[in-house]
């Protein structure tokens, strides 16, 4: 599960660190591209890549990309708990 959160939430203790695994390189720290769905402007198709928004026509892909999940902290916690059985256990 790829999740983006603000660092302040981690520093406040909202997201306790349970493990730390180094990334092999800077490129791998980014989540895969996601498509942004807008209920206000469904005609505007944006792709989120490395923290930046690109029009889908410029990026060249849309339908095959996973949806960018928007959630507040409580919704995100619920999503993580619901998805937990799907997580790979690292021992």
JSON list of C-alpha atoms in Angstrom, two decimals:
[
{"chain": "A", "resi": 1, "resn": "UNK", "atom": "CA", "xyz": [0.00, 0.00, 0.00]},
{"chain": "A", "resi": 2, "resn": "UNK", "atom": "CA", "xyz": [1.45, 3.34, -1.04]},
{"chain": "A", "resi": 3, "resn": "UNK", "atom": "CA", "xyz": [0.53, 6.13, 1.35]},
{"chain": "A", "resi": 4, "resn": "UNK", "atom": "CA", "xyz": [1.41, 9.79, 1.39]},
{"chain": "A", "resi": 5, "resn": "UNK", "atom": "CA", "xyz": [1.16, 11.69, 4.63]},
{"chain": "A", "resi": 6, "resn": "UNK", "atom": "CA", "xyz": [2.52, 14.90, 6.04]},
{"chain": "A", "resi": 7, "resn": "UNK", "atom": "CA", "xyz": [5.68, 14.56, 8.12]},
{"chain": "A", "resi": 8, "resn": "UNK", "atom": "CA", "xyz": [4.07, 16.51, 10.99]},
{"chain": "A", "resi": 9, "resn": "UNK", "atom": "CA", "xyz": [1.68, 13.61, 11.63]},
{"chain": "A", "resi": 10, "resn": "UNK", "atom": "CA", "xyz": [4.65, 11.29, 12.16]},
{"chain": "A", "resi": 11, "resn": "UNK", "atom": "CA", "xyz": [6.41, 13.82, 14.40]},
{"chain": "A", "resi": 12, "resn": "UNK", "atom": "CA", "xyz": [3.23, 14.24, 16.51]},
{"chain": "A", "resi": 13, "resn": "UNK", "atom": "CA", "xyz": [3.08, 10.48, 17.01]},
{"chain": "A", "resi": 14, "resn": "UNK", "atom": "CA", "xyz": [-0.06, 9.94, 14.90]},
{"chain": "A", "resi": 15, "resn": "UNK", "atom": "CA", "xyz": [1.93, 7.42, 12.87]},
{"chain": "A", "resi": 16, "resn": "UNK", "atom": "CA", "xyz": [4.31, 5.48, 15.10]},
{"chain": "A", "resi": 17, "resn": "UNK", "atom": "CA", "xyz": [7.23, 3.90, 13.29]},
{"chain": "A", "resi": 18, "resn": "UNK", "atom": "CA", "xyz": [7.11, 0.13, 13.57]},
{"chain": "A", "resi": 19, "resn": "UNK", "atom": "CA", "xyz": [9.99, -0.58, 11.21]},
{"chain": "A", "resi": 20, "resn": "UNK", "atom": "CA", "xyz": [12.50, 1.15, 9.00]},
{"chain": "A", "resi": 21, "resn": "UNK", "atom": "CA", "xyz": [13.70, -0.34, 5.75]},
{"chain": "A", "resi": 22, "resn": "UNK", "atom": "CA", "xyz": [16.09, 1.60, 3.54]},
{"chain": "A", "resi": 23, "resn": "UNK", "atom": "CA", "xyz": [15.20, 2.17, -0.09]},
{"chain": "A", "resi": 24, "resn": "UNK", "atom": "CA", "xyz": [17.77, 0.92, -2.59]},
{"chain": "A", "resi": 25, "resn": "UNK", "atom": "CA", "xyz": [17.86, 4.31, -4.33]},
{"chain": "A", "resi": 26, "resn": "UNK", "atom": "CA", "xyz": [16.12, 7.70, -4.40]},
{"chain": "A", "resi": 27, "resn": "UNK", "atom": "CA", "xyz": [13.93, 6.74, -7.38]},
{"chain": "A", "resi": 28, "resn": "UNK", "atom": "CA", "xyz": [12.33, 3.85, -5.48]},
{"chain": "A", "resi": 29, "resn": "UNK", "atom": "CA", "xyz": [11.12, 6.15, -2.68]},
{"chain": "A", "resi": 30, "resn": "UNK", "atom": "CA", "xyz": [8.31, 7.41, -4.91]},
{"chain": "A", "resi": 31, "resn": "UNK", "atom": "CA", "xyz": [4.97, 5.64, -5.20]},
{"chain": "A", "resi": 32, "resn": "UNK", "atom": "CA", "xyz": [3.93, 4.54, -8.69]},
{"chain": "A", "resi": 33, "resn": "UNK", "atom": "CA", "xyz": [1.93, 7.03, -10.76]},
{"chain": "A", "resi": 34, "resn": "UNK", "atom": "CA", "xyz": [-1.73, 7.39, -9.77]},
{"chain": "A", "resi": 35, "resn": "UNK", "atom": "CA", "xyz": [-4.74, 8.90, -11.50]},
{"chain": "A", "resi": 36, "resn": "UNK", "atom": "CA", "xyz": [-6.57, 11.68, -9.71]},
{"chain": "A", "resi": 37, "resn": "UNK", "atom": "CA", "xyz": [-10.35, 11.53, -9.85]},
{"chain": "A", "resi": 38, "resn": "UNK", "atom": "CA", "xyz": [-12.29, 14.73, -9.35]},
{"chain": "A", "resi": 39, "resn": "UNK", "atom": "CA", "xyz": [-15.97, 14.80, -8.47]},
{"chain": "A", "resi": 40, "resn": "UNK", "atom": "CA", "xyz": [-16.06, 18.52, -9.20]},
{"chain": "A", "resi": 41, "resn": "UNK", "atom": "CA", "xyz": [-14.32, 18.34, -12.60]},
{"chain": "A", "resi": 42, "resn": "UNK", "atom": "CA", "xyz": [-14.54, 14.78, -13.98]},
{"chain": "A", "resi": 43, "resn": "UNK", "atom": "CA", "xyz": [-13.45, 16.13, -17.38]},
{"chain": "A", "resi": 44, "resn": "UNK", "atom": "CA", "xyz": [-10.02, 17.04, -15.95]},
{"chain": "A", "resi": 45, "resn": "UNK", "atom": "CA", "xyz": [-7.84, 13.96, -15.87]},
{"chain": "A", "resi": 46, "resn": "UNK", "atom": "CA", "xyz": [-4.65, 14.35, -13.88]},
{"chain": "A", "resi": 47, "resn": "UNK", "atom": "CA", "xyz": [-1.85, 11.91, -13.13]},
{"chain": "A", "resi": 48, "resn": "UNK", "atom": "CA", "xyz": [0.22, 12.27, -9.96]},
{"chain": "A", "resi": 49, "resn": "UNK", "atom": "CA", "xyz": [3.88, 11.46, -10.58]},
{"chain": "A", "resi": 50, "resn": "UNK", "atom": "CA", "xyz": [6.57, 12.07, -7.95]},
{"chain": "A", "resi": 51, "resn": "UNK", "atom": "CA", "xyz": [4.42, 14.63, -6.18]},
{"chain": "A", "resi": 52, "resn": "UNK", "atom": "CA", "xyz": [3.52, 16.56, -9.32]},
{"chain": "A", "resi": 53, "resn": "UNK", "atom": "CA", "xyz": [0.30, 16.68, -11.33]},
{"chain": "A", "resi": 54, "resn": "UNK", "atom": "CA", "xyz": [0.33, 16.13, -15.10]},
{"chain": "A", "resi": 55, "resn": "UNK", "atom": "CA", "xyz": [-2.58, 16.16, -17.56]},
{"chain": "A", "resi": 56, "resn": "UNK", "atom": "CA", "xyz": [-3.25, 12.57, -18.62]},
{"chain": "A", "resi": 57, "resn": "UNK", "atom": "CA", "xyz": [-2.76, 13.54, -22.26]},
{"chain": "A", "resi": 58, "resn": "UNK", "atom": "CA", "xyz": [0.74, 14.80, -21.43]},
{"chain": "A", "resi": 59, "resn": "UNK", "atom": "CA", "xyz": [1.55, 11.74, -19.31]},
{"chain": "A", "resi": 60, "resn": "UNK", "atom": "CA", "xyz": [0.10, 9.39, -21.95]},
{"chain": "A", "resi": 61, "resn": "UNK", "atom": "CA", "xyz": [-1.73, 7.04, -19.63]},
{"chain": "A", "resi": 62, "resn": "UNK", "atom": "CA", "xyz": [-4.88, 7.12, -17.48]},
{"chain": "A", "resi": 63, "resn": "UNK", "atom": "CA", "xyz": [-7.25, 4.13, -17.47]},
{"chain": "A", "resi": 64, "resn": "UNK", "atom": "CA", "xyz": [-4.63, 1.56, -16.45]},
{"chain": "A", "resi": 65, "resn": "UNK", "atom": "CA", "xyz": [-3.35, 3.57, -13.47]},
{"chain": "A", "resi": 66, "resn": "UNK", "atom": "CA", "xyz": [-4.56, 2.95, -9.92]},
{"chain": "A", "resi": 67, "resn": "UNK", "atom": "CA", "xyz": [-6.67, 5.67, -8.34]},
{"chain": "A", "resi": 68, "resn": "UNK", "atom": "CA", "xyz": [-5.03, 8.11, -5.92]},
{"chain": "A", "resi": 69, "resn": "UNK", "atom": "CA", "xyz": [-6.77, 7.53, -2.60]},
{"chain": "A", "resi": 70, "resn": "UNK", "atom": "CA", "xyz": [-7.67, 10.67, -0.67]},
{"chain": "A", "resi": 71, "resn": "UNK", "atom": "CA", "xyz": [-8.46, 10.20, 2.98]},
{"chain": "A", "resi": 72, "resn": "UNK", "atom": "CA", "xyz": [-8.21, 12.06, 6.23]},
{"chain": "A", "resi": 73, "resn": "UNK", "atom": "CA", "xyz": [-6.20, 10.49, 9.03]},
{"chain": "A", "resi": 74, "resn": "UNK", "atom": "CA", "xyz": [-9.12, 8.49, 10.48]},
{"chain": "A", "resi": 75, "resn": "UNK", "atom": "CA", "xyz": [-10.17, 7.20, 7.05]},
{"chain": "A", "resi": 76, "resn": "UNK", "atom": "CA", "xyz": [-6.58, 6.23, 6.33]},
{"chain": "A", "resi": 77, "resn": "UNK", "atom": "CA", "xyz": [-6.23, 4.36, 9.62]},
{"chain": "A", "resi": 78, "resn": "UNK", "atom": "CA", "xyz": [-9.47, 2.47, 8.86]},
{"chain": "A", "resi": 79, "resn": "UNK", "atom": "CA", "xyz": [-8.20, 1.60, 5.37]},
{"chain": "A", "resi": 80, "resn": "UNK", "atom": "CA", "xyz": [-4.93, 0.28, 6.78]},
{"chain": "A", "resi": 81, "resn": "UNK", "atom": "CA", "xyz": [-6.74, -1.85, 9.38]},
{"chain": "A", "resi": 82, "resn": "UNK", "atom": "CA", "xyz": [-9.15, -3.20, 6.76]},
{"chain": "A", "resi": 83, "resn": "UNK", "atom": "CA", "xyz": [-6.30, -4.01, 4.36]},
{"chain": "A", "resi": 84, "resn": "UNK", "atom": "CA", "xyz": [-3.98, -5.48, 7.01]},
{"chain": "A", "resi": 85, "resn": "UNK", "atom": "CA", "xyz": [-4.72, -9.15, 6.15]},
{"chain": "A", "resi": 86, "resn": "UNK", "atom": "CA", "xyz": [-3.38, -8.49, 2.62]},
{"chain": "A", "resi": 87, "resn": "UNK", "atom": "CA", "xyz": [-0.03, -7.15, 3.88]},
{"chain": "A", "resi": 88, "resn": "UNK", "atom": "CA", "xyz": [3.03, -9.31, 3.51]},
{"chain": "A", "resi": 89, "resn": "UNK", "atom": "CA", "xyz": [4.55, -10.22, 6.88]},
{"chain": "A", "resi": 90, "resn": "UNK", "atom": "CA", "xyz": [8.29, -9.56, 7.04]},
{"chain": "A", "resi": 91, "resn": "UNK", "atom": "CA", "xyz": [10.12, -11.62, 9.64]}
]
